[in-house]
Amino acid sequence: MNPEPPKSNNAQANKWLERILESKHILWMIFVLSMLEATIIPIPLELVLIPLLLHERERWFAVATATLAGCLIGASIGYGIGLFLFDTAGQWLLETLNYQDSFNEFKAEFNEDGFVTLLLVGITPIPFQVGMLTAGSTGYPFLLFLLAAVIARGIRYYGLAVLVNWLGERILAWWQKQQKRLGWGVLVAGIAVYLIVIFV
């Protein structure tokens, strides 16, 4: 039996972690949470994912894959909202999550270089809802949007899994204090793993 994983200082994240660990369907639970996090629940997913990866070290790849799959489903839903329902559901989502200012700032950058901007929003702490609503509302090609999401969130989740296996419990405390720096660390780790797989 795996030991009890460490918890964060975020009560909402801890509640979700407890629900997932108590479930017999851990992979489905993290899939659903990731989908919700990408759309309507502004929860710091990493504060659930890091302890879960520590608890499920033997299944780290499956956990990261389920998380990525849930995110992509949520991102596709969000893109559809931006494309077809932006003036109603899209605006409601931005107002509910208080992302209107972030949306306006992001849209200005998105108009200059959409794909690169989507890559950055998928890796950094910028709210992902902002990116998917922007892509949908501007009619950005869905396949390019999905490709950017796969690359960015794949690097984020698989890179995070690598860091968890390397650093252990220390990464949870560091993530809570240095989220932005470790976000870039995840990016570097993800790229390194990709290069190793391709060239070794």
Coordinates of C-alpha atoms in Angstrom, one line a residue:
M1 CA 0.0 0.0 0.0
N2 CA 1.4 3.4 -1.0
P3 CA 2.1 5.8 1.9
E4 CA -0.1 8.9 2.5
P5 CA 1.1 11.6 0.1
P6 CA 2.0 15.1 1.5
K7 CA -0.7 17.8 1.2
S8 CA -0.6 21.4 0.1
N9 CA -1.7 24.5 2.0
N10 CA -4.7 24.8 -0.4
A11 CA -7.9 23.5 1.2
Q12 CA -9.8 23.0 -2.1
A13 CA -6.9 21.1 -3.6
N14 CA -6.7 18.9 -0.5
K15 CA -10.4 18.0 -0.7
W16 CA -10.0 17.0 -4.3
L17 CA -6.9 14.9 -3.5
E18 CA -8.8 13.1 -0.8
R19 CA -11.7 12.4 -3.1
I20 CA -9.3 11.0 -5.8
L21 CA -7.4 8.8 -3.3
E22 CA -10.5 7.4 -1.8
S23 CA -11.8 6.4 -5.3
K24 CA -11.3 3.1 -6.9
H25 CA -11.0 4.9 -10.2
I26 CA -8.1 7.3 -9.6
L27 CA -7.2 7.8 -13.3
W28 CA -10.8 8.6 -14.2
M29 CA -11.0 11.1 -11.2
I30 CA -7.9 13.0 -12.3
F31 CA -9.2 13.0 -15.9
V32 CA -12.5 14.6 -14.7
L33 CA -10.7 17.1 -12.4
S34 CA -8.3 18.1 -15.2
M35 CA -11.3 18.6 -17.6
L36 CA -13.1 20.8 -15.0
E37 CA -9.9 22.7 -14.2
A38 CA -9.5 23.6 -17.9
T39 CA -13.0 24.9 -18.1
I40 CA -14.9 26.1 -15.0
I41 CA -12.9 25.3 -11.8
P42 CA -10.0 27.7 -11.1
I43 CA -8.2 25.2 -8.9
P44 CA -4.3 24.9 -8.9
L45 CA -4.3 21.4 -10.5
E46 CA -0.6 20.9 -9.7
L47 CA -1.3 21.0 -6.0
V48 CA -3.4 17.9 -6.5
L49 CA -1.3 16.3 -9.2
I50 CA 2.0 16.5 -7.4
P51 CA 0.8 14.6 -4.3
L52 CA -1.0 12.1 -6.6
L53 CA 2.2 11.5 -8.6
L54 CA 4.1 10.9 -5.3
H55 CA 1.4 8.4 -4.3
E56 CA 1.2 6.7 -7.7
R57 CA 4.9 6.7 -8.7
E58 CA 4.6 3.3 -10.4
R59 CA 1.8 4.7 -12.6
W60 CA 3.2 8.2 -13.2
F61 CA 2.9 7.9 -17.0
A62 CA -0.7 6.8 -16.7
V63 CA -1.5 9.6 -14.3
A64 CA 0.1 12.2 -16.5
T65 CA -1.7 10.8 -19.6
A66 CA -5.1 10.9 -17.9
T67 CA -4.5 14.4 -16.8
L68 CA -3.5 15.5 -20.3
A69 CA -6.5 13.7 -21.9
G70 CA -8.9 15.5 -19.5
C71 CA -7.3 18.8 -20.2
L72 CA -7.7 18.3 -24.0
I73 CA -11.4 17.4 -23.6
G74 CA -11.9 20.5 -21.5
A75 CA -9.9 22.7 -23.9
S76 CA -12.0 21.5 -26.8
I77 CA -15.2 22.3 -24.9
G78 CA -13.8 25.8 -24.1
Y79 CA -12.8 26.3 -27.7
G80 CA -16.4 25.5 -28.7
I81 CA -17.8 27.9 -26.2
G82 CA -15.5 30.6 -27.6
L83 CA -16.5 29.8 -31.2
F84 CA -20.2 29.4 -30.8
L85 CA -21.3 30.9 -27.5
F86 CA -18.8 33.6 -26.7
D87 CA -21.3 36.4 -26.2
T88 CA -23.3 34.4 -23.7
A89 CA -21.5 31.5 -22.0
G90 CA -18.0 32.8 -22.8
Q91 CA -18.6 36.2 -21.3
W92 CA -20.3 34.6 -18.3
L93 CA -17.2 32.3 -17.8
L94 CA -14.8 35.3 -17.9
E95 CA -16.9 37.3 -15.5
T96 CA -17.4 34.4 -13.1
L97 CA -13.7 33.6 -13.0
N98 CA -12.7 37.3 -13.0
Y99 CA -10.6 36.8 -16.1
Q100 CA -11.9 39.7 -18.3
D101 CA -8.7 41.9 -17.9
S102 CA -6.5 38.8 -18.5
F103 CA -8.6 38.0 -21.6
N104 CA -8.2 41.5 -23.1
E105 CA -4.4 41.6 -22.5
F106 CA -4.0 38.1 -23.9
K107 CA -6.0 38.7 -27.0
A108 CA -3.8 41.6 -27.9
E109 CA -0.7 39.3 -27.8
F110 CA -2.6 36.5 -29.4
N111 CA -3.3 38.6 -32.5
E112 CA 0.5 39.0 -33.1
D113 CA 1.5 35.3 -32.8
G114 CA -1.3 32.9 -31.9
F115 CA 0.5 29.6 -31.8
V116 CA 3.4 30.7 -29.7
T117 CA 1.1 32.6 -27.3
L118 CA -1.0 29.4 -26.9
L119 CA 2.1 27.4 -26.2
L120 CA 3.1 29.9 -23.4
V121 CA -0.4 29.9 -21.9
G122 CA -0.4 26.2 -21.7
I123 CA 2.9 26.0 -19.8
T124 CA 2.9 29.1 -17.6
P125 CA 0.4 30.0 -14.9
I126 CA -1.7 32.2 -17.3
P127 CA -5.3 30.9 -17.0
F128 CA -5.9 28.3 -19.7
Q129 CA -9.5 29.4 -20.0
V130 CA -8.3 32.7 -21.4
G131 CA -6.4 31.0 -24.2
M132 CA -9.1 28.6 -25.3
L133 CA -11.8 31.3 -25.3
T134 CA -9.6 33.6 -27.3
A135 CA -8.8 30.9 -29.8
G136 CA -12.4 30.0 -30.2
S137 CA -13.8 33.5 -30.4
T138 CA -11.2 34.6 -33.0
G139 CA -11.8 31.5 -35.2
Y140 CA -8.3 30.2 -34.8
P141 CA -7.9 26.8 -36.5
F142 CA -9.0 24.1 -34.1
L143 CA -6.3 21.6 -35.1
L144 CA -3.5 24.2 -34.5
F145 CA -5.1 25.1 -31.1
L146 CA -5.3 21.4 -30.2
L147 CA -1.7 20.8 -31.3
A148 CA -0.5 23.8 -29.1
A149 CA -2.5 22.4 -26.2
V150 CA -1.0 18.9 -26.6
I151 CA 2.6 20.2 -26.8
A152 CA 2.2 22.7 -24.0
R153 CA 0.2 20.7 -21.5
G154 CA 2.1 17.5 -22.4
I155 CA 5.4 19.2 -21.5
R156 CA 3.8 20.6 -18.3
Y157 CA 2.3 17.3 -17.0
Y158 CA 5.0 14.8 -18.2
G159 CA 7.7 17.3 -17.2
L160 CA 6.1 17.6 -13.8
A161 CA 6.0 13.9 -13.4
V162 CA 9.8 13.7 -14.2
L163 CA 10.5 16.4 -11.6
V164 CA 8.4 14.6 -9.0
N165 CA 10.3 11.4 -9.5
W166 CA 13.6 13.3 -9.3
L167 CA 12.9 15.6 -6.4
G168 CA 10.3 13.8 -4.4
E169 CA 8.3 15.6 -1.8
R170 CA 10.4 18.7 -1.9
I171 CA 8.8 19.8 -5.1
L172 CA 5.4 20.4 -3.5
A173 CA 6.7 23.0 -1.1
W174 CA 8.8 24.6 -3.8
W175 CA 5.8 24.7 -6.2
Q176 CA 3.7 26.6 -3.7
K177 CA 6.4 29.2 -3.3
Q178 CA 8.0 29.3 -6.7
Q179 CA 5.3 28.3 -9.1
K180 CA 6.4 30.5 -12.0
R181 CA 10.1 29.4 -11.8
L182 CA 9.2 25.8 -11.5
G183 CA 6.8 26.2 -14.4
W184 CA 9.8 27.0 -16.5
G185 CA 11.7 24.2 -14.9
V186 CA 9.0 21.8 -16.0
L187 CA 9.3 23.2 -19.5
V188 CA 13.1 22.5 -19.5
A189 CA 12.5 19.0 -18.1
G190 CA 9.9 18.3 -20.7
I191 CA 12.0 19.4 -23.6
A192 CA 14.9 17.3 -22.2
V193 CA 12.8 14.2 -22.1
Y194 CA 11.5 14.8 -25.6
L195 CA 15.1 15.2 -26.9
I196 CA 16.2 12.0 -25.2
V197 CA 13.3 10.0 -26.6
I198 CA 14.0 11.4 -30.1
F199 CA 17.8 11.2 -30.3
V200 CA 18.8 8.4 -27.9

